[in-house]
Structure formats: C-alpha cells, structure tokens
Amino acid sequence: MDSIRAAKMDQSESSKLYLGFNPSVPRARKFKIATIAIQACRRWRSVCGLPRGSRVQPADGFEVAVSELTTLLQDRDSLEVLQQLGGIEGLCSKLRTDGEYGLDETEEQMQKRRDEFGANTYPKKKTKGFWSFVWDACKDTTLNILMVCAVVSLATGIWTEGIQQGWYEGTSIGVAVLLVISVTAISDYKQGLNFQNLNAEKENIKLEVLRAGRRQTVSIFDLVVGDIVPLSIGGQVPADGVLVEGHSLSIDESTMTGESMPVKKDKSKPFLLSGCKVQDGQGTMLVTGVGLNTEWGLVMASISADNGEQTPLQVRLNGAATLIGKVGLLVATVVLIILIARYFAITFKNATPKNRKAMQVIKDMVHIFSIAVTIVVVAVPEGLPLAVTLTLAYSMRKMMADKSLVRVLAACETMGSATTICSDKTGTLTTNKMTVTKVCVAGEMKSEDSLGNADSLPAVLRTLLVNSICLNSNGNVSPIKAGEKPDVTGSPTEAAILTWGLKLGMDFRAVRHENEILHVETFNSEKKRAGVVFKKKDGEVQLHWKGAAEIILDLCSKWIDANGERQLMTDEKRREFNDIIQGMAAKALRCIAFAYRYVDESEIPESEEAQSEWKAPDQELCLMAIAGIKDPCRDGVLNAVQKCQKAGVKVRMVTGDNIYTAKAIAAECGILTEGGLVVEGKDFRNWDEERLNSRDLDNLVVMARSSPLDKLKLVQALKSRGEVVAVTGDGTNDAPALKASDIGLSMGIAGTEVAKESSDIIILDDDFTSVVKVVRWGRSVYANIQKFIQFQLTVNVVALAINFVAAVSSGEVPLTAVQLLWVNLIMDTMGALALATEAPTDDLMDRTPIGRKEPLITNWMWRNIFGQAVYQIVVLLILTYRGIEILGLKGTHEQQVLERNTIIFNAFVFCQLFNEINARRPETFNVFQGIYKNYLFMAIIGITIFFQVIIVTFLNDFANTTMLAIKWWGLCIAIGSIALPLAVLIKCIPVPKKPLLEISCFPSVSCLRLKRRRRPNPHDSDGEFSTSTRIGNSQRIVGSSRHNLSNAQLRSGRIQEETDSNVITIHS
C-alpha cells in the first residue's frame, strides 16, 4: 500500500506541476517532472495490475506489433517478454533484420517500417508566430504612451479644428508608432527564423548504422525499427533497443532513471534507452522503438522549449541602454517641465479666448507631452541589444558556411578575445586520412611498396598479425562486391590498420567467424592501448594488445624473428626497437605496436558481470610488429597558424602521440619555433605552482603523450594567468578540458557526442583553418557592436542636445514627434541591420585579442562620437536660431519656421546617413572600403533616402514638413557630407591609452547578475534525479534574443538546472 500511495503521490504532484500550474518551473525541472510522471503512471498501473490494452495485430510481413515492442522496454527489469519473442535472434527474425548485416531494404520498404512502427521524430511545440512578435513590440511602455497621446490628440484635434484638419497630428503619431512596431516585429521574426534554421542543424545528428553489411552514415531522423546500430565510447543511444553484442559496455542512464552510476549492459541486462550515453565499451544494438514510442520521445513531446537567457554582451548592452534611457528620461522630464511652464506663462497668457478653451489646452498639453515621450523613445537605444542579436544571427549563419556550428551564442563573443588555442593534432592539424607507410615486422623494416608481400612473412606470424588486426578492432570491412574495392569503415587509425590487414590477405568475415571473442579491453587515452581475448577453433586462447609503440614495447619480454620463433627481448634489442620507433616518429609517423601472449581460459571469469570487472594481463607480451602510420598535415595549416600568431593568439599542440612525432608535426605546422618548449604529459604532471607561474608555461607550445587531466591542468593554469583559452577536442575524455575552457571547440566528424555536448562550437570539417575563421568571426561580432554603439550614441547625443537647448531657450522643439520616431527607426532597427551585418575585414587579424578588461566604448570611439556630435549640434543650432536670416527664407513667419524646421530635420537625417558610413570603419580613413560588396548596407541607405524624400515632399501634413527647393536639398546633403572629411580630421586627434571609462568587455563581479550555464559533471549527485537535471550546456535563440536548449542536446540526454552558486555578474 505504501508503494501505491507513493506512486499516487508522485503521479499527482508531478502531473500538477507538469500540466502548467506552476509556470515558473524551469525547463530542466519540467523534464524531470515529465519523466517522473511517466514512470509513476507505469508503476501505478503495474501495482494495480491494470491491463495494458489489447494487442495490436502486426502489419503484413512483421511478426511483432508496436505494443509488444513498447512493453519490451517498459518491463525492462524482466527478460520474460524478450524470451517470449524468441530472444535477440527471434526478435531480429520477427523484425526481418539480421544482427550481423542489418537491414537490406529499399526506401519504399523503409517507409513501410515508419508507417508501422513510427518515425524517429516527435511533435515539436508550436514556434512563436509573427503576431507574437508584434505583441511583444507593442509591450514597449513609451510606445504605449505615444499611442495614448495619438488617440487623445486625434480626439481633441477633431473637436477643436474639425475632422478636415484635426486628424493630422494624432493620426501621424499613431501611424509612426505602428510603423516602428511593424519594423521591429518583422526584424525579430526574421532573426527568430534564422535561429530556428540553425537549431535544426543542431538536431540533425549523424550516426552510423549497419545496412546490407556496410556501415552507413545516416541522420538520426532516418533511423527505423529493425536497424542495427554500432555503439562506442562517447556516443549516444539514438533510440530504444536491445543489445545484440557488447563488450564491457557501460551506459549512463541518469537522464532517464536518475541513477548517477553507469549501468553495465550484457545479455542479462540488454535493454537500452534512447537519450542515454555510452560511457565505456562497444557493441551493437537492435532498434525496437523510435520517436513517440520511446520514453524519451514522450518526455520531449511534453515539455516546452523556452528559456529567456541572454548572452553576457546582450545583458551588458541592456544595462547600458537602461542607463542611457534614464538620462533621456531626465532630459525629457526637464523639457516637459520647461514647455509646460512656458506654455502657461507665455502662450496661454497671450492666447485669444478661443485658444483658451479646455479642449485646445488639452490638445496643446498632449502635443507637449508627446514631444517629451518621443525624446524618451529616441533616447532609449533599444537598438543596442537588437544589434547584438542581428550580428550573432548573421555571424552564426556565415559561420555555418565556414564549417562552424555555434551551440552556445556567448562563444561568438568570447572567441574574439581568445589569446591561446590548445589544439589537438590528429584530424585538426592533420588530414585524419591515415595510411600505414612503414612497418617493422620480424625485426625487419618494410616500406609501403612491400607491405602487402605476405609471402615474405612466416605463416605463423602472418596468422598472428591477421588475427590481431581483425579481432582487436572496432572497425568493419564490408562484404566485397564484384568489381568494387573493399569498404573499410571505422576511425582513421583503425581503417589504416585494417587496410594493411587486407594487403596481408585478411578475410575479415572469415576470421571473425572462426574465432570467438571472449573479452575486449577498449582503448582509452589513459592506458593508450586496446586489447582482445579470443578463442581459436583449436581451443587455444590468445590475448592481443595494440597501442602506443613505446608503451607496448615496455610490456614485451619477447619478440618474433624472421623464422616465426619467439626470441628473448634483450636490452640491446629493446634499444634497437626504440631507435626504430624514434626514427619513424621523427618522420611524423604515428607508431602503433602489436603484441600478444597466451592466456589460460580458466583465468577468464565465466559470468559477464565478473568479466566486465576483469582486467586482462598486460605483462610478458611478445612483440609482433610496429606500424608507422602517416597522417599528413592539412593544406593551409601553416598559414593559419601564422595568422594566429600575427593576431596575438598563441597556438599550442596537445597530443597523445609520442614526443618525436609531436615535434615533427609541430615544426611542420609552424607551432614549434625557436624558443618553444616541448614537454611530455608525465613531466608536466609534476610541475608545481612555481613552475606553472614561470616563463616555462609561456614558452610551452607542444605537449606530447598527454592525458585528459594533463590537458585540463594546462587549461586551468593558462586561465589562472588571465589567458582566454580555446580548446579543441574530439574524444569523450576531452570533455573536462572543453568544459573548463573559455571556448570549447569539438570536432564534427571525429568528435563523439559527449565532446560535442561539452563544447560551445562544433568545427564541422575538423580543420584548424576553420578554427581561425571562428576567431575572425568572433572579432567581427565585437567590432560590429562597437560600430553600432558609435553610430547610436552620436544620434542620441545630438537629438537630446538640440531638443533640450531649443526647449529651454525658445519653448519650441525643431524636431516633432513623428520626425523623431522616423529618426528612431533609422538609428535603431535599420542602423542595427546595416552595421551589424558587416562582413569581417582582413585587418581584424592584425589586431591583438580583445582583453578581459578592454573597455566596451574605447577612447577612439568617444573621440569619434563627440567630434561628430559637436559638429552636428553647432550646425543645427545655428540653423535653429539664425536659419531664417542666414538662408533668407520667404513667406509668413509660420511658413518660414516650417521651412527652417524641415531643413533642420532633413539635414539631421543626412548627417546620420553619412555618419553611418563613417561608423563602418571607426579606426581607418577609408570608410568606403568594401562598401559596394555590402549590398544590404547600400540597400538600407537607399531605402532611407527614398523614404526621406517621400516624407519631406509628399507627407507634409503627416510629418509636419514642407516641400523643399533643390538648393535646400543640396544644402542638407552638403551639411551631412561634411561628416566624411571631418571624420578624417577627428581620427588624427591622438587619444590617451588609459580608458576614459572603465567598462570592461568581460563581466566582472557586481551589478547585474547573469546565470551562466553550469557545465555538469556526470558523476555529480544531488538527490534522486541528480544528473537527469543537467542535460547539456548548449543554448539556442527564440525570437530576437532568447536561448533555448536544442532538441539535439535534449535527445542526447542532458539538461542543466541553473544554480545561484555559479553566476557571473555584469558591469554596465
């Protein structure tokens, strides 16, 4: 009864929270609650003995129904249902698949499977529609106030002046506000679509399946029931299924069960849950459930995908916008008070009785109030955070084209500040296309031409080598079809070794069938070797090891000579083999050694559980061969490294290869130069604090034979010295360093899912040159933001100054509410769109990295802002006070004032247009450089000029303007164009190096609190559902500036729950 009550309580509480009664529940908690709810329902049904529903008849050709497959995983604590279906073999037969060769069907037959068993997708929550963005734009307080002003102005205008003339002002303000709302909503909506498309790329995980005996790479969405999927360390379980074959397989099921300890999988525990991670071992699984027929799919279809977190730069700019807005509010308040005081002291006092009527006074008050509110609208630079969103969206889209997928938006900003890159060697600096080019076998060296000469080897040694290559591998050789070459799959190292085995006459399938694998020791970067224990047809049991050559050599006490006989490994012979290894490594070859020994079958535990804990002996081995694998450097790596060094970014190589190979590759790539320090991981491990703080760490450029902990120690040491560290990694064991770094860069091809989940950016082509492009784009993001800040603040200073001075001195403002709203549109949305989408320039890589304490608004920016602002203020105030006399305007006083104000408005807009061009190149003289390649910028300038002509020429009543003669148009353009030569003169003014304002680029401690993604430890425990609440650290954008977890991360089983203990605080 206690269990029933517990199930009821779990179900009740979980359902209450899950169904939306508590909208503040964070996404991670919703995931946990949904999981508990589903499990509670199943427990309750089991305890009560409720029927499962009628059995759905299987479709034609299949002997098992969806309901039976679902029950199979629901009752995973028992093997009863699996045994009823005939075990693994029987289930494969019922699903018309082969455990060894996989499915061999046409696309039409695959579709039939999807129709019967479902597709590997789940319904997604409806995305935010366009009208939601419109509604968000309407929530702006100042715009709401202006809308009220428009309604009141419309009512009072019609009351006092009649409908013929009275509707102009109120309608003008209303239409202008609606225009601002529309443009803002359209901009946000388009950016939301851009981010959705990028998130779709994140969700589209690629994985290997076995079909027709060949390993094929397919999308996770193309997986069907009956597929055979290989599993390896760091990968994920892409669907529900059962284990076909496995060796030392451990699965992290914390995301679904809450158990923090990994679960061993074998014949007694063969059930695999979608969304879990492979922590150790290898194997193959049969897919039995996909999409909504999995527990993971049900959870994912249930929870919302919404998270309002922002990047650090967005938060800081929001803070800056608030600060500037407060200044604008203060100015607007002063203007409002002055205008009201002057109205009652002068205008009202001297007005005719008709103009003293209540409705006229109300109309005049609304007019004054709308001007004050409009000043606030112009002063609040909401375009600042919008510019960040635009430039991030633009940069992410372009980075995708440059083979970089951004998972965490903040990384775009941080990458521009990187001062050092700790890079892997294999696949990043090298091509990862490996070939065995030299071999030392039977004590003799063989070149690439003679590798396939099997006749020169003793038969015993050849058999040993073929068995070792074939059985001690997680690669695969597909069945050879007539006229085709063998299809070798697996990691590049495995593929190279298997290809050598084929040259020795290896029959992959035959060797696998003739020998029984008893135990597998999977490779990891700590021991740097992999082993296999197998039983031959004659009953003999052998243990074979392969791995880092010098490590395997140290474990050998014998070697096989040219006659196939085992000889004692003397000190002299060991030195000879060491010289061979060093000689190969000096030629940039990766050295892999093969050794074996005999094992008594009685030493091997019989039970699978005990066998998973058993460690195969690795002493007294007999050396068979040493293979040298060539992995050439990538084209362009030397140039990319030199670019980084020129840009002030130090490149360090951290590799598991031996020190001689590491030196050769590093020298070839330009990383190892004069004065550079090369160390091995075992030596670096012993560095104390004193040495870590010495020049040795600065000079360290290559670390060889490193372990994941060595890499982590290096990253932490560099960060403690103020470096901004970027780290590349592809393996599961790289996760700690990727998480600890400022920017984690995982490899898209060779990288495991664990590495990708721990990273901020995925390098899709695994190429170091793409890493350099990411640095370039990171700097571009920051540079574009600075361009827009300079442009925006110049407009703000001028608009506030002119209206304030004019209001104080004359009681009138030259720029009306509608005109100010048009200026607001130019400088916020359209200005952000023009400047935030500037492509990166070559000179970005000639600068030093942006320091952690680099000011957001630099001294040269202040110089440019105030230089242009002073010019514009002086010219426009001269026109305000002496414009009628200087320009010799004709007509009545009202006509002269209207024409003068129109000229001021027109000149002001053209000043901003030319200043926008200046903002493109804030530090260089040639502001037109590359302008003709930026079609969007040119289009925005053209659109702005077009609408300015329309407003001034045709919308006179709407915008309170009058038609201007050609000479006044020329004057306005001339006033604006002076900004170009003036900018050259201003840039000649020297500025001090010490920042005028200490506003750092990086968040520090105090002021605004921004929750930062907590990088989870899979072994953390904080209760029953510990790790299940930490699903990933990646974020995505919804709308203009909101991040959410991508379904790819959620599919892989990691949600984070933000904690108050891990926050960064922001200065604005």
Short mmCIF file of N, CA and C in Angstrom, two decimals, residues 7 87 136 164 274 340 374 379 386 405 430 685 888 924 1057:
data_model
loop_
_atom_site.label_atom_id
_atom_site.label_comp_id
_atom_site.label_asym_id
_atom_site.label_seq_id
_atom_site.Cartn_x
_atom_site.Cartn_y
_atom_site.Cartn_z
N ALA A 7 3.26 6.00 -5.41
CA ALA A 7 3.03 6.17 -6.86
C ALA A 7 1.97 7.21 -7.11
N GLY A 87 13.99 -14.29 -27.82
CA GLY A 87 15.32 -13.75 -27.55
C GLY A 87 15.74 -12.77 -28.64
N ASP A 136 4.84 41.46 -28.66
CA ASP A 136 6.00 41.82 -27.84
C ASP A 136 6.43 43.25 -28.12
N GLN A 164 -11.67 67.82 -40.91
CA GLN A 164 -10.89 68.14 -42.10
C GLN A 164 -9.42 68.38 -41.77
N SER A 274 16.66 5.29 -25.19
CA SER A 274 17.01 6.43 -26.04
C SER A 274 17.43 7.62 -25.18
N ILE A 340 5.79 73.15 -20.45
CA ILE A 340 4.52 73.43 -19.76
C ILE A 340 4.57 74.79 -19.09
N THR A 374 8.47 61.26 -26.92
CA THR A 374 9.24 60.90 -28.10
C THR A 374 10.73 61.06 -27.85
N ALA A 379 15.86 58.48 -27.02
CA ALA A 379 16.99 58.34 -26.10
C ALA A 379 17.25 56.89 -25.73
N LEU A 386 19.41 44.72 -29.88
CA LEU A 386 18.98 44.24 -31.20
C LEU A 386 20.19 44.05 -32.11
N LEU A 405 29.53 25.27 -36.43
CA LEU A 405 28.17 25.32 -35.89
C LEU A 405 28.23 25.80 -34.44
N THR A 430 46.17 17.78 -38.81
CA THR A 430 46.44 16.82 -39.87
C THR A 430 45.14 16.44 -40.59
N ARG A 685 52.81 16.85 -15.56
CA ARG A 685 52.01 16.46 -14.40
C ARG A 685 52.69 16.84 -13.10
N GLY A 888 17.70 83.23 -45.75
CA GLY A 888 16.86 84.18 -46.46
C GLY A 888 15.51 83.60 -46.85
N THR A 924 39.90 53.54 -39.36
CA THR A 924 40.67 53.76 -40.59
C THR A 924 40.08 54.93 -41.37
N GLU A 1057 20.31 22.52 -14.85
CA GLU A 1057 19.45 23.32 -13.97
C GLU A 1057 20.33 24.41 -13.40
#
